[in-house]
Backbone as a ProteinNet text record, in pm:
[ID]
protein_1_A
[PRIMARY]
QVQLVESGGGLVQPGGSLRLSCAASGSIVRSPAWGWYRQAPGKQRELVARIISGGTTIYADSVKGRFTISRDNAENTVILQMNSLKPEDTAVYYCNTWPALAPWGQGAQVTVSS
[TERTIARY]
1124.8	1165.9	1071	1126.2	1046.3	1002.3	871.9	819.7	697.6	688.5	573.5	520	389.1	327.3	206	214.4	104.8	17	-112.6	-206.3	-321.4	-397.2	-517.3	-504.4	-388.5	-372.4	-446.7	-443.6	-509.4	-530.1	-609.2	-643.6	-784	-797.6	-927.4	-945.6	-1069.8	-1098.3	-1094.1	-1068.4	-1072	-1205.5	-1197.3	-1316.5	-1346.5	-1276.1	-1300	-1230.9	-1243	-1188.1	-1108	-1010.9	-934.9	-904.1	-886.9	-851	-723.5	-617.7	-489.7	-476.1	-413.8	-389.8	-242.1	-190.3	-50	-44.9	10.6	28.7	171.5	186.4	318.9	348.6	472.8	513.6	652.6	682.2	810.1	800.3	913.3	918.2	853.8	844.1	792.1	643.3	572.8	428.5	399	498.5	476.8	507.2	544.5	575.1	453.2	469.8	356.1	306.6	385.2	346.8	372.6	275.7	283.5	247.6	299.1	269	247.5	177.5	169.1	248.9	330.4	417.1	385.1	422.8	404.9	521.5	544.9	650.1	597.2	586.2	543.4	665.7	646.3	760.2	840.2	971	1058.8	1058	987.6	978.9	1028.9	1060	1103.3	984.1	1013.1	908.8	864	731.9	678	579.3	570.4	475.5	340.1	234.6	102.2	9.6	33.8	-52.7	20.6	-4.5	52.9	-46	-31	-112.8	-17.8	-35	58.9	-11	65.5	12.7	-109.8	-214.4	-338.3	-437.4	-393.6	-484.8	-488	-405	-401.7	-352.4	-422.1	-385	-344.9	-247.4	-195.2	-179.8	-221.1	-221.6	-146.7	-89.5	-33.3	-147.6	-120.3	-224.8	-287.3	-207.9	-256.3	-362.2	-370.8	-467.6	-567.3	-551.4	-638.4	-784.2	-869.5	-1011.8	-1050.7	-951	-980.7	-929.2	-819	-757.7	-779.6	-792.2	-806.1	-715.2	-630.2	-542.1	-599.5	-590.5	-637.2	-549.6	-565.9	-479.9	-562.5	-537.7	-601.9	-493.2	-481.6	-374	-389.1	-510.9	-533.4	-483.4	-495.5	-455.5	-318.8	-256.5	-126.1	-132	-237.5	-252.3	-272.7	-232.9	-254	-328.6	-433.7	-522.5	-513.1	-523.4	-536.1	-657.7	-763.1	-882.2	-865	-873.8	-850.3	-977.2	-1032	-1153	-1122.5	-1213.7	-1201.1	-1061.7	-1019.1	-882.9	-864.7	-743.6	-706.6	-590.2	-572.4	-458.9	-324.6	-312	-186.8	-162.8	-260.1	-239.3	-170.8	-152.1	-85.8	56.1	84.8	214.6	217.8	335.4	347.2	336.1	247.4	220.5	285.7	349.4	419.4	374.6	376.1	357.8	491.2	507.7	625.2	596.9	684.9	673.1	698.6	666.5	699.3	780.9	902.7	970.8	997	1029.7	1048.8	1175.4	1156.3	1269.9	1283.2	1179.3	1180.1	1220.1	1263.5	1288.5	1159.2	1169.4	1049.4	994.3	860.7	796.2	795.8	717.2	714.2	623.8	539.1	448.7	326.3	231.7	107.7	91.9	81.9	68.4	-74.3	-87.6	-216.8	-209	-299.1	-304.6	-443.1	-447.6	-574	-578.1	-665.6	-669.9	-804.8	-848.7	-973	-943.8
-400.7	-451.2	-398.4	-339.4	-283.4	-395.1	-399.5	-503.5	-452.7	-489.9	-458.3	-588.3	-609.3	-732.1	-694	-721.3	-692.9	-816.5	-794.6	-903.9	-855.4	-951.3	-917	-928.6	-969.1	-983.7	-1105	-1120	-1235.1	-1217.5	-1308.5	-1306.1	-1248.5	-1151.4	-1087.2	-1058.3	-1059.5	-1027.9	-877.3	-836.2	-692.5	-632.1	-515.7	-450	-484	-580.9	-623.2	-534.9	-575.4	-498	-587.6	-527.7	-592.5	-489.3	-537.7	-450	-504	-424.9	-462.1	-398.9	-474.8	-424.7	-438.9	-344.5	-347.1	-327.1	-425.2	-415.2	-373.9	-266.6	-214.5	-232.5	-261.7	-273.7	-212.7	-173.3	-110.7	40.6	104.4	250.1	323.8	259.6	328.1	356.5	297.4	321.2	468.5	541.6	684.3	771.4	707.1	785	864.9	991.7	1074.3	1048.8	979.5	959.5	815.6	762.9	623.9	616	511.1	492.2	346.5	326.5	195.4	203.1	102.7	94.7	-35.1	-43.1	-168.9	-191.1	-318	-355.1	-463.3	-428.7	-523.2	-597	-715.3	-791.4	-708.9	-704.7	-634.2	-483.9	-432	-287.3	-246	-118	-65.6	-48.2	-52.1	-26.4	118.9	140.4	274.8	303.3	430.2	475.3	496.8	436.9	454.7	541.5	546.6	626.6	658	774	806.5	888.8	878.3	953.7	1022.7	1153.2	1230.8	1289.7	1353.9	1409.2	1496.2	1476.6	1549.7	1475.6	1364.6	1282.2	1312	1403	1433.1	1311.2	1280.3	1166.4	1213	1142.9	1176.8	1047.6	1048.9	927.8	946.5	836.2	836.8	850.7	913.3	933.3	801.3	695.9	567.4	503.9	545.8	484.2	584.4	709.2	814.1	785.5	796.3	770.6	625.3	536.9	393.4	337.8	391.4	343.5	445.6	395.5	481.8	431.8	518.7	484.1	543	465.9	514.9	455.7	510.4	469.6	455.1	348.6	326.7	335.7	452.2	472.8	384.1	355.6	272.6	130.1	82.8	-54.5	-61	54.5	59.3	-12.2	16.2	-43.9	63.8	29.9	115.8	31.6	87.3	14.7	73.4	-14.5	29.9	-40.1	37	-14	7.2	-101.6	-95.1	-137.6	-48.2	-75	-62.4	-114.3	-106.5	-149.5	-262.2	-308.3	-341.5	-316.1	-339.1	-438.3	-506.2	-598.6	-530.6	-404	-332.6	-301.6	-331.2	-316.6	-439.5	-541.7	-663	-631.4	-666.6	-635.2	-691.8	-684.6	-709.4	-573.1	-562.9	-437.6	-438.7	-328.2	-312.8	-184	-186	-60.8	-23.6	101.6	151.4	294.7	349.5	491.9	568.1	696.7	781.4	899.1	912.5	819.4	684.9	585.9	449.7	440.5	417.9	414.9	281	199.6	73	-41.7	-152.3	-271.8	-314.6	-356	-395.3	-526.8	-536.7	-662.5	-756.4	-863.3	-963.3	-921.3	-823.2	-775.6	-862.8	-812.7	-885.4	-891.6	-1012.9	-1030.2	-998.6	-910.4	-878.2	-914.4	-1000.1	-1042.1	-1012.3	-932.3	-895.7	-961.8	-1059	-1137.2	-1204.9	-1219.4	-1291	-1438.5
1806.8	1676.6	1570.5	1466.8	1358.8	1265.7	1239.6	1151.8	1077	950.7	866.8	810	824.8	774.7	691.5	562.3	470.3	452.4	432.5	409.8	323	269.2	193.7	43.2	-4.7	-148.5	-201.2	-333.8	-394.1	-541.9	-598.6	-740	-754.5	-842.2	-862	-1009.7	-1055.1	-1194.5	-1217	-1339.3	-1369.8	-1327.8	-1266.2	-1213.6	-1069.3	-1015.2	-878.1	-775.7	-650.4	-538.4	-445.3	-380.4	-274.1	-167	-46.1	65.9	128.9	120.6	179.6	316.9	406.9	541.1	574.3	648.5	690.7	841.1	908.9	1053.5	1082.3	1156	1187.8	1335.9	1366.9	1506.5	1522.7	1645.1	1672.1	1670.3	1671.8	1685.1	1567.6	1452.6	1334.2	1341.9	1436.7	1441.3	1465.4	1516.8	1542.8	1421.3	1312.6	1192	1148.2	1111.6	1072.7	930.6	849.8	710.1	668.1	594.7	549.4	402.2	338.6	198	163.1	53	-10.6	-140.3	-159.9	-277	-350	-475.9	-547.5	-643.1	-670.5	-764.3	-856.9	-982.6	-1084.5	-1138.5	-1195.7	-1249.6	-1349.2	-1327.5	-1418.3	-1406.5	-1305.6	-1288.4	-1151.1	-1138	-1009.4	-915.7	-788.6	-690.9	-702.6	-695.4	-707.7	-594.5	-560.2	-459	-526.4	-471.2	-531.1	-446.1	-316.1	-230.5	-101.2	-47	82.8	163.6	294.7	388.6	483.9	496.6	576.9	697.9	782.5	905.3	877.4	954.8	934.2	848.3	791.6	713	564.9	519.7	376	298.6	189.5	106.7	-32.8	-88.1	-220	-298.1	-425.4	-504.9	-635.6	-682.6	-817.4	-916.6	-1028.4	-1129.1	-1172.9	-1174.8	-1224.9	-1135.2	-1009.8	-918.5	-862.9	-898.7	-844.1	-878.6	-778.2	-798.2	-781.3	-770.9	-755.7	-623.3	-575.5	-450.8	-340.1	-216.9	-101	10	59.1	171	298.7	405.2	534.8	644.1	762.4	873.3	998.7	1072	1201.7	1306.9	1368.6	1465.6	1588.8	1627.4	1746.3	1723.3	1599.4	1568.1	1501.7	1480.5	1411.4	1276.8	1201.2	1069.5	963.8	843.5	727.1	623.9	569	478.8	338.8	239.4	100.5	41.5	18.3	-47.9	-197.6	-272.2	-417	-489.7	-567.7	-644.1	-793.1	-873.5	-1020.2	-1065.7	-1015.8	-1044.1	-1190.7	-1238	-1376.9	-1383	-1494.5	-1505.5	-1476.9	-1512.2	-1487.9	-1340.5	-1255	-1111	-1051.2	-1131.1	-1083.1	-1036.6	-911.7	-852.1	-710.4	-650.2	-506.6	-438.2	-342.9	-273.2	-134.5	-102	24.1	93.1	224.7	297.1	362.5	389.6	459.1	498.4	578	607.4	477.6	480	365.7	414.3	367.8	276.4	343.4	265.8	315.9	400.1	529.9	622.2	693.4	691.6	765.4	673.9	730.2	648.1	579.5	454.3	381.9	434.9	434.4	469.7	350.5	363	255.5	141.1	165	60.9	45.5	-32.5	-62.6	-213.5	-266	-410.9	-453.6	-550	-610.1	-757.6	-799.8	-939.5	-994.2	-1099.5	-1162.3	-1298.9	-1312	-1435.8	-1449.8	-1573.5	-1598.8	-1627.8
[MASK]
++++++++++++++++++++++++++++++++++++++++++++++++++++++++++++++++++++++++++++++++++++++++++++++++++++++++++++++++++

């Protein structure tokens, strides 16, 4: 059964850090490429970071230099380390394969506010 479970969200002040984790199960764990996506209120879901076969990482301009995506193949997890958070990073964050082929999980709410 394919399942994605995101965790690690929360409320943080501007400039703070959060670490999101995504646990994957089912056939998709063998996917060669993964991404973190986010959806802010009233906006479309967008891709913010992806990691492809060989470990190459690609970031949206809005998070470049602040976010880091990584993958632990042994644990079937995908991590998003978020530093220097800004209020505009507030959104629900989701992981999925890249391109997104699996059913979406519940996401992790990230709120950046003073």
